[in-house]
Amino acid sequence: MSTNQSPSGRPETLSGNRDEQLRQAMSRTGLDALWVSRPENVRYLSGFTSGDDAKLLVVAAGDQTGATLYTDARYTVQAGEESRFPAFIARSPATLEHAASSVQGLRVGFEADHLTVSELETLRAHWQAGGTPATLVSTQGVVEGLRLVKTEEEVAQIRAAQTIADAAFAAVRPGIMAGVREDSVAGQLEAFMRERGAGSAFDITVASGPRGAMPHGTASARVIGNDELVTIDFGAKVNGYHSDMTRTVAVGNPSEELRRLYRAVLEAEEAAVQAIRPGAKCSDLDKLARDILVSHGLGEYFAHSLGHGVGLAIHEGPGLRGTSKDVLEAGMVVTAEPGVYLPGVGGVRIEDLILVTPTGHEVLSSSPKEHL
Ligand SMILES: CSCC[C@H](N)C(=O)N[C@@H](C)C(=O)N[C@@H](C)C(=O)O
């Protein structure tokens, strides 16, 4: 066990803009402290890039403000280089024993969506057993709420990721033809992005022919046939920030039935993109696209939501779905991605990545769409 003060000299106390927003969010939720366990949230607040193997304790109670990164000895050097907060190097339960003294008598939030039952029991055992127990408070979305609106720096990372993804698509598209395996297409996209310093944002979907009926048809060994549609959904990852884009392309001369599906999805997608602006209700956007597909008799085949926010996570707020209460604000980055999936026939999805701007929107993805 050891403490590791950041050599950068950056402050261990909560003092920046992001810290102030967090302090306000904690105050609204009635929290003195927050035990951050969602990897993206650890990264967002501390800068430490291996959030899967770290936790962050933030204390914002009266004069007592500050944060400590908890990670293990595999990351001693990395934590020193990356974390804005001092790191305590240990593994659980030593981490919890160390944190216990800081949380005595405090209302400590935990992230209910990112803590297992056994981890919660361990927190209780260490922080509620002594003379001045902490009160553990279940929370949802405290840090995620801060992540909804991106800073200029965050938008720059997402834009860089999308630029690489667009270049990858342009390079690989000519080779998407009958006789080529789906996983070869995925491999080429991934290799292109890696060559340019980006990772793949998620397992790439390459779904050809009848496999197009699977919204997340991860590239398989299937050989693309003639006169088929192929749905390709992929993204790049740059400094933790994702891009996300889907194109459906024609190989040969797909049937009129497939072309009709394509045209309906394109109409829904373009209408949704045009409606993206600050103040737009996410549920209305979903309905707009869904109604167009319903008017084409395809509503029952639109098997998911219209879209989602994109950032440090591939799926984050706001949610562009029927049940969403979210309203768009400038600085949000979202997808619009209607699709239809007909078992035994195939499917179509078209997706753009969009920045909400003060006056409307900017489409970040630039790969051309086919007109069938
Ligand atoms: C495993 S990440 C997949 C990324 C892909 N572009 C995507 O977002 N696909 C959608 C069909 C999706 O999964 N939507 C979610 C938000 C949903 O509707 O629940």
Short mmCIF file of C-alpha atoms and ligand atoms in Angstrom, two decimals:
data_model
loop_
_atom_site.label_atom_id
_atom_site.label_comp_id
_atom_site.label_asym_id
_atom_site.label_seq_id
_atom_site.Cartn_x
_atom_site.Cartn_y
_atom_site.Cartn_z
CA MET A 1 0.00 0.00 0.00
CA SER A 2 1.27 3.45 -0.77
CA THR A 3 0.10 6.89 -1.64
CA ASN A 4 1.19 8.36 -4.88
CA GLN A 5 1.05 12.12 -5.32
CA SER A 6 0.65 13.19 -8.91
CA PRO A 7 4.01 14.56 -10.10
CA SER A 8 2.15 16.99 -12.34
CA GLY A 9 1.43 19.10 -9.29
CA ARG A 10 -2.22 19.33 -10.26
CA PRO A 11 -4.49 19.90 -7.29
CA GLU A 12 -5.82 17.12 -5.16
CA THR A 13 -8.71 19.25 -4.03
CA LEU A 14 -11.86 19.84 -6.05
CA SER A 15 -11.30 23.14 -7.79
CA GLY A 16 -11.93 23.03 -11.56
CA ASN A 17 -15.11 23.64 -13.49
CA ARG A 18 -15.93 19.95 -13.74
CA ASP A 19 -15.31 19.60 -10.00
CA GLU A 20 -17.67 22.47 -9.29
CA GLN A 21 -20.37 20.87 -11.44
CA LEU A 22 -19.85 17.61 -9.57
CA ARG A 23 -20.02 19.37 -6.22
CA GLN A 24 -23.34 20.95 -7.24
CA ALA A 25 -24.72 17.64 -8.50
CA MET A 26 -23.73 15.97 -5.22
CA SER A 27 -25.31 18.76 -3.23
CA ARG A 28 -28.59 18.42 -5.19
CA THR A 29 -28.56 14.71 -4.39
CA GLY A 30 -27.81 15.36 -0.72
CA LEU A 31 -24.42 13.65 -0.82
CA ASP A 32 -21.29 14.43 1.21
CA ALA A 33 -19.25 11.92 -0.76
CA LEU A 34 -19.47 9.72 -3.84
CA TRP A 35 -17.88 6.32 -4.40
CA VAL A 36 -17.37 6.28 -8.17
CA SER A 37 -17.15 2.79 -9.67
CA ARG A 38 -18.27 3.23 -13.28
CA PRO A 39 -15.04 3.08 -15.31
CA GLU A 40 -16.01 5.94 -17.65
CA ASN A 41 -16.91 8.12 -14.68
CA VAL A 42 -13.59 7.41 -12.96
CA ARG A 43 -11.83 8.41 -16.17
CA TYR A 44 -14.00 11.49 -16.73
CA LEU A 45 -13.34 12.87 -13.25
CA SER A 46 -9.75 11.83 -12.64
CA GLY A 47 -8.17 11.46 -16.08
CA PHE A 48 -6.97 7.95 -15.14
CA THR A 49 -7.48 5.84 -18.27
CA SER A 50 -7.74 2.36 -16.69
CA GLY A 51 -11.04 2.97 -14.96
CA ASP A 52 -11.87 -0.75 -15.07
CA ASP A 53 -9.25 -1.27 -12.37
CA ALA A 54 -9.89 1.82 -10.26
CA LYS A 55 -12.39 3.55 -8.00
CA LEU A 56 -12.62 7.18 -7.00
CA LEU A 57 -13.76 8.56 -3.66
CA VAL A 58 -14.93 12.16 -3.92
CA VAL A 59 -15.62 14.04 -0.68
CA ALA A 60 -17.38 17.41 -0.81
CA ALA A 61 -18.59 18.08 2.72
CA GLY A 62 -18.05 21.57 4.13
CA ASP A 63 -14.33 22.34 4.24
CA GLN A 64 -13.57 18.73 3.59
CA THR A 65 -13.21 18.52 -0.19
CA GLY A 66 -10.98 16.32 -2.28
CA ALA A 67 -10.72 13.08 -4.10
CA THR A 68 -8.61 9.96 -3.96
CA LEU A 69 -8.04 7.48 -6.76
CA TYR A 70 -7.86 3.86 -5.64
CA THR A 71 -6.01 1.48 -7.90
CA ASP A 72 -3.46 -1.29 -7.56
CA ALA A 73 0.28 -1.63 -8.02
CA ARG A 74 0.01 -2.50 -11.71
CA TYR A 75 -0.87 1.15 -12.22
CA THR A 76 1.47 3.02 -9.86
CA VAL A 77 3.36 4.83 -12.63
CA GLN A 78 0.29 5.33 -14.80
CA ALA A 79 -1.75 6.79 -11.96
CA GLY A 80 1.06 9.20 -11.18
CA GLU A 81 1.17 10.33 -14.78
CA GLU A 82 -2.55 10.54 -15.48
CA SER A 83 -4.60 11.15 -12.37
CA ARG A 84 -5.54 14.66 -11.29
CA PHE A 85 -5.99 13.30 -7.79
CA PRO A 86 -3.55 11.49 -5.52
CA ALA A 87 -3.69 7.74 -5.82
CA PHE A 88 -3.78 5.23 -2.99
CA ILE A 89 -2.21 2.06 -4.32
CA ALA A 90 -3.73 -1.09 -2.87
CA ARG A 91 -6.34 -3.74 -3.54
CA SER A 92 -9.67 -4.25 -1.84
CA PRO A 93 -10.25 -4.57 1.13
CA ALA A 94 -7.22 -2.40 2.00
CA THR A 95 -8.68 0.35 -0.19
CA LEU A 96 -11.95 0.31 1.74
CA GLU A 97 -10.13 0.29 5.08
CA HIS A 98 -8.19 3.37 3.96
CA ALA A 99 -11.35 5.13 2.70
CA ALA A 100 -13.25 4.29 5.91
CA SER A 101 -11.63 7.11 7.86
CA SER A 102 -12.68 9.67 5.20
CA VAL A 103 -16.34 8.64 5.07
CA GLN A 104 -17.15 8.39 8.79
CA GLY A 105 -20.53 9.97 9.48
CA LEU A 106 -20.97 11.08 5.86
CA ARG A 107 -23.77 10.41 3.38
CA VAL A 108 -21.87 8.47 0.73
CA GLY A 109 -23.44 7.83 -2.66
CA PHE A 110 -22.66 4.69 -4.60
CA GLU A 111 -23.44 4.14 -8.29
CA ALA A 112 -26.27 1.62 -8.18
CA ASP A 113 -25.87 0.67 -11.85
CA HIS A 114 -22.17 -0.07 -11.43
CA LEU A 115 -21.75 -1.86 -8.13
CA THR A 116 -22.38 -5.55 -7.62
CA VAL A 117 -24.40 -6.79 -4.65
CA SER A 118 -21.28 -8.28 -3.12
CA GLU A 119 -19.35 -5.02 -3.57
CA LEU A 120 -22.15 -3.19 -1.79
CA GLU A 121 -22.03 -5.71 1.05
CA THR A 122 -18.28 -5.14 1.31
CA LEU A 123 -18.79 -1.37 1.46
CA ARG A 124 -21.33 -1.88 4.25
CA ALA A 125 -19.00 -4.16 6.17
CA HIS A 126 -16.16 -1.62 6.07
CA TRP A 127 -17.95 1.70 6.36
CA GLN A 128 -20.92 0.95 8.59
CA ALA A 129 -19.36 -1.31 11.19
CA GLY A 130 -17.54 1.28 13.31
CA GLY A 131 -18.66 3.88 15.82
CA THR A 132 -19.45 6.66 13.29
CA PRO A 133 -20.95 4.77 10.38
CA ALA A 134 -21.37 6.23 6.93
CA THR A 135 -24.85 6.31 5.42
CA LEU A 136 -24.80 4.60 2.05
CA VAL A 137 -27.07 6.23 -0.53
CA SER A 138 -28.05 4.57 -3.81
CA THR A 139 -27.58 6.98 -6.73
CA GLN A 140 -28.06 6.89 -10.48
CA GLY A 141 -26.69 9.25 -13.10
CA VAL A 142 -24.86 11.77 -10.88
CA VAL A 143 -21.69 11.83 -13.00
CA GLU A 144 -23.48 10.71 -16.18
CA GLY A 145 -25.52 13.93 -15.96
CA LEU A 146 -22.29 15.95 -16.20
CA ARG A 147 -21.17 13.92 -19.20
CA LEU A 148 -24.28 14.70 -21.29
CA VAL A 149 -22.96 18.01 -22.67
CA LYS A 150 -19.49 17.71 -24.11
CA THR A 151 -16.69 20.25 -23.82
CA GLU A 152 -14.91 21.47 -26.93
CA GLU A 153 -12.02 19.13 -26.10
CA GLU A 154 -14.37 16.16 -25.88
CA VAL A 155 -16.06 17.07 -29.18
CA ALA A 156 -12.60 17.28 -30.77
CA GLN A 157 -11.83 13.70 -29.68
CA ILE A 158 -15.16 12.40 -31.01
CA ARG A 159 -14.66 14.31 -34.26
CA ALA A 160 -11.17 12.82 -34.62
CA ALA A 161 -12.58 9.33 -34.07
CA GLN A 162 -15.30 9.87 -36.66
CA THR A 163 -12.82 11.26 -39.20
CA ILE A 164 -10.78 8.07 -38.92
CA ALA A 165 -13.93 5.94 -39.21
CA ASP A 166 -15.01 7.80 -42.35
CA ALA A 167 -11.57 7.32 -43.89
CA ALA A 168 -11.70 3.61 -43.01
CA PHE A 169 -15.09 3.25 -44.68
CA ALA A 170 -13.87 5.04 -47.82
CA ALA A 171 -10.86 2.74 -48.01
CA VAL A 172 -12.77 -0.50 -47.43
CA ARG A 173 -16.04 0.18 -49.28
CA PRO A 174 -14.71 -0.67 -52.79
CA GLY A 175 -13.81 -4.15 -51.58
CA ILE A 176 -17.26 -4.98 -50.21
CA MET A 177 -18.44 -7.33 -52.94
CA ALA A 178 -19.79 -10.79 -53.55
CA GLY A 179 -17.33 -13.49 -52.49
CA VAL A 180 -15.78 -11.51 -49.62
CA ARG A 181 -16.26 -12.72 -46.03
CA GLU A 182 -17.98 -10.45 -43.53
CA ASP A 183 -15.13 -10.84 -41.04
CA SER A 184 -12.62 -9.82 -43.71
CA VAL A 185 -14.51 -6.52 -44.12
CA ALA A 186 -14.47 -6.03 -40.33
CA GLY A 187 -10.78 -6.90 -40.15
CA GLN A 188 -9.91 -4.34 -42.84
CA LEU A 189 -11.86 -1.60 -41.06
CA GLU A 190 -10.21 -2.43 -37.75
CA ALA A 191 -6.69 -2.61 -39.24
CA PHE A 192 -7.18 0.76 -40.96
CA MET A 193 -8.26 2.41 -37.71
CA ARG A 194 -5.44 0.83 -35.70
CA GLU A 195 -2.87 2.03 -38.25
CA ARG A 196 -4.09 5.55 -37.51
CA GLY A 197 -3.87 5.19 -33.75
CA ALA A 198 -7.52 4.49 -33.06
CA GLY A 199 -9.13 1.42 -31.54
CA SER A 200 -12.38 -0.14 -32.62
CA ALA A 201 -15.30 1.28 -30.64
CA PHE A 202 -17.08 -2.10 -30.38
CA ASP A 203 -17.39 -5.45 -32.16
CA ILE A 204 -18.03 -4.46 -35.76
CA THR A 205 -21.36 -5.41 -37.32
CA VAL A 206 -21.12 -6.70 -40.86
CA ALA A 207 -24.47 -8.34 -41.56
CA SER A 208 -25.09 -9.47 -45.12
CA GLY A 209 -28.15 -10.97 -46.77
CA PRO A 210 -30.53 -12.58 -44.25
CA ARG A 211 -28.07 -11.81 -41.42
CA GLY A 212 -29.10 -8.20 -41.90
CA ALA A 213 -32.16 -9.06 -39.82
CA MET A 214 -29.86 -9.11 -36.77
CA PRO A 215 -29.40 -5.49 -35.58
CA HIS A 216 -26.10 -6.47 -33.94
CA GLY A 217 -24.98 -9.14 -36.40
CA THR A 218 -21.30 -9.19 -35.49
CA ALA A 219 -19.19 -9.97 -38.57
CA SER A 220 -19.17 -13.71 -39.23
CA ALA A 221 -17.44 -16.09 -41.64
CA ARG A 222 -20.40 -15.74 -44.02
CA VAL A 223 -19.43 -14.97 -47.62
CA ILE A 224 -21.31 -11.96 -49.00
CA GLY A 225 -23.55 -12.99 -51.88
CA ASN A 226 -24.61 -11.18 -55.02
CA ASP A 227 -27.69 -8.89 -54.98
CA GLU A 228 -27.57 -8.50 -51.19
CA LEU A 229 -27.64 -5.63 -48.76
CA VAL A 230 -24.80 -5.45 -46.23
CA THR A 231 -25.16 -3.47 -43.00
CA ILE A 232 -21.89 -2.20 -41.52
CA ASP A 233 -21.98 -0.58 -38.06
CA PHE A 234 -18.68 0.44 -36.54
CA GLY A 235 -16.78 3.21 -34.81
CA ALA A 236 -13.32 4.34 -33.85
CA LYS A 237 -12.08 5.12 -30.34
CA VAL A 238 -9.65 7.99 -29.74
CA ASN A 239 -8.41 8.79 -26.22
CA GLY A 240 -11.41 6.94 -24.81
CA TYR A 241 -13.96 8.78 -26.96
CA HIS A 242 -16.08 6.85 -29.45
CA SER A 243 -17.60 7.40 -32.85
CA ASP A 244 -20.57 5.42 -34.17
CA MET A 245 -21.88 5.12 -37.73
CA THR A 246 -23.88 2.64 -39.80
CA ARG A 247 -24.14 2.32 -43.54
CA THR A 248 -26.11 -0.24 -45.50
CA VAL A 249 -24.65 -0.90 -48.93
CA ALA A 250 -25.88 -2.78 -51.99
CA VAL A 251 -23.88 -5.55 -53.62
CA GLY A 252 -25.13 -6.24 -57.14
CA ASN A 253 -28.81 -5.53 -57.68
CA PRO A 254 -30.88 -6.18 -54.56
CA SER A 255 -34.59 -6.95 -55.01
CA GLU A 256 -37.22 -4.22 -55.14
CA GLU A 257 -38.42 -5.38 -51.70
CA LEU A 258 -34.97 -4.68 -50.19
CA ARG A 259 -34.74 -1.34 -51.99
CA ARG A 260 -38.13 -0.36 -50.57
CA LEU A 261 -36.88 -1.10 -47.04
CA TYR A 262 -33.77 0.96 -47.71
CA ARG A 263 -35.67 3.98 -49.01
CA ALA A 264 -38.05 3.94 -46.02
CA VAL A 265 -35.16 3.82 -43.51
CA LEU A 266 -33.30 6.59 -45.34
CA GLU A 267 -36.41 8.79 -45.25
CA ALA A 268 -36.82 8.19 -41.50
CA GLU A 269 -33.14 8.81 -40.82
CA GLU A 270 -32.93 12.04 -42.80
CA ALA A 271 -36.11 13.38 -41.17
CA ALA A 272 -34.77 12.60 -37.69
CA VAL A 273 -31.41 14.25 -38.41
CA GLN A 274 -33.12 17.38 -39.73
CA ALA A 275 -35.17 17.68 -36.52
CA ILE A 276 -32.13 17.60 -34.21
CA ARG A 277 -31.70 20.93 -32.46
CA PRO A 278 -31.52 22.32 -28.90
CA GLY A 279 -34.89 21.98 -27.19
CA ALA A 280 -36.00 18.96 -29.21
CA LYS A 281 -37.52 16.26 -27.03
CA CYS A 282 -35.75 12.94 -27.53
CA SER A 283 -39.06 11.04 -27.36
CA ASP A 284 -40.47 13.25 -30.16
CA LEU A 285 -37.45 12.49 -32.34
CA ASP A 286 -37.94 8.77 -31.84
CA LYS A 287 -41.64 9.15 -32.72
CA LEU A 288 -40.86 11.15 -35.83
CA ALA A 289 -38.68 8.39 -37.27
CA ARG A 290 -40.98 5.62 -36.03
CA ASP A 291 -44.07 7.22 -37.58
CA ILE A 292 -42.37 7.34 -40.99
CA LEU A 293 -41.58 3.64 -40.78
CA VAL A 294 -45.14 2.94 -39.59
CA SER A 295 -46.46 4.83 -42.64
CA HIS A 296 -44.48 2.38 -44.80
CA GLY A 297 -45.96 -0.57 -42.90
CA LEU A 298 -42.59 -1.23 -41.23
CA GLY A 299 -43.15 0.01 -37.68
CA GLU A 300 -43.11 -3.45 -36.12
CA TYR A 301 -39.69 -4.12 -37.66
CA PHE A 302 -37.97 -1.10 -36.05
CA ALA A 303 -36.68 -3.13 -33.15
CA HIS A 304 -34.79 -0.54 -31.10
CA SER A 305 -34.61 3.10 -30.16
CA LEU A 306 -33.77 5.92 -32.58
CA GLY A 307 -30.43 6.68 -31.00
CA HIS A 308 -28.25 7.52 -28.04
CA GLY A 309 -25.56 9.82 -26.77
CA VAL A 310 -21.93 8.97 -27.55
CA GLY A 311 -18.81 9.89 -25.61
CA LEU A 312 -16.59 7.96 -23.23
CA ALA A 313 -19.22 5.21 -23.53
CA ILE A 314 -20.65 4.07 -26.84
CA HIS A 315 -24.12 4.20 -25.32
CA GLU A 316 -24.73 7.07 -22.92
CA GLY A 317 -27.28 9.81 -22.38
CA PRO A 318 -29.32 11.31 -23.81
CA GLY A 319 -31.53 8.38 -24.84
CA LEU A 320 -33.42 8.99 -28.09
CA ARG A 321 -36.26 6.62 -27.29
CA GLY A 322 -39.98 6.75 -26.71
CA THR A 323 -39.77 6.68 -22.92
CA SER A 324 -36.98 9.26 -22.65
CA LYS A 325 -37.46 12.47 -20.71
CA ASP A 326 -34.26 13.93 -22.19
CA VAL A 327 -34.28 17.20 -24.12
CA LEU A 328 -31.41 18.02 -26.47
CA GLU A 329 -28.91 20.75 -25.57
CA ALA A 330 -26.07 22.28 -27.54
CA GLY A 331 -22.91 20.25 -26.98
CA MET A 332 -24.61 16.86 -26.88
CA VAL A 333 -23.39 14.26 -29.37
CA VAL A 334 -26.04 11.76 -30.45
CA THR A 335 -26.84 9.19 -33.09
CA ALA A 336 -29.90 8.84 -35.29
CA GLU A 337 -30.12 5.26 -36.45
CA PRO A 338 -33.48 3.88 -37.49
CA GLY A 339 -33.49 0.36 -38.86
CA VAL A 340 -35.82 -2.39 -39.98
CA TYR A 341 -35.13 -6.09 -39.57
CA LEU A 342 -37.18 -8.75 -41.35
CA PRO A 343 -36.36 -12.31 -40.24
CA GLY A 344 -35.50 -14.50 -43.21
CA VAL A 345 -35.27 -11.49 -45.53
CA GLY A 346 -32.63 -9.08 -44.25
CA GLY A 347 -32.41 -5.62 -42.83
CA VAL A 348 -31.33 -2.02 -43.19
CA ARG A 349 -29.90 0.48 -40.68
CA ILE A 350 -28.54 3.92 -41.46
CA GLU A 351 -26.84 5.89 -38.70
CA ASP A 352 -25.20 9.27 -38.45
CA LEU A 353 -23.27 10.83 -35.59
CA ILE A 354 -24.52 14.32 -34.82
CA LEU A 355 -23.35 17.25 -32.70
CA VAL A 356 -26.15 19.45 -31.34
CA THR A 357 -25.09 23.05 -32.00
CA PRO A 358 -26.58 26.27 -30.56
CA THR A 359 -28.55 26.79 -33.80
CA GLY A 360 -29.31 23.23 -34.84
CA HIS A 361 -26.89 20.42 -35.55
CA GLU A 362 -23.76 19.37 -37.36
CA VAL A 363 -23.52 15.89 -38.86
CA LEU A 364 -20.08 14.60 -37.88
CA SER A 365 -20.18 11.46 -40.02
CA SER A 366 -19.48 12.16 -43.69
CA SER A 367 -19.50 8.75 -45.39
CA PRO A 368 -21.85 8.82 -48.38
CA LYS A 369 -25.19 7.04 -48.24
CA GLU A 370 -26.41 5.04 -51.18
CA HIS A 371 -29.61 5.93 -52.99
CA LEU A 372 -31.33 2.73 -54.02
C1 LIG B 1 -22.67 -2.74 -28.94
S1 LIG B 1 -22.53 -1.07 -29.34
C2 LIG B 1 -23.57 -0.95 -30.77
C3 LIG B 1 -23.56 0.38 -31.39
C4 LIG B 1 -24.64 0.48 -32.44
N1 LIG B 1 -24.39 1.54 -33.36
C5 LIG B 1 -25.96 0.77 -31.79
O1 LIG B 1 -26.08 1.71 -31.06
N2 LIG B 1 -26.96 -0.04 -32.11
C6 LIG B 1 -28.31 0.24 -31.70
C7 LIG B 1 -29.23 -0.65 -32.47
C8 LIG B 1 -28.50 0.05 -30.21
O2 LIG B 1 -27.91 -0.82 -29.62
N3 LIG B 1 -29.34 0.88 -29.59
C9 LIG B 1 -29.62 0.85 -28.18
C10 LIG B 1 -29.34 2.21 -27.58
C11 LIG B 1 -31.06 0.46 -27.91
O3 LIG B 1 -31.91 0.69 -28.74
O4 LIG B 1 -31.30 -0.05 -26.81
#
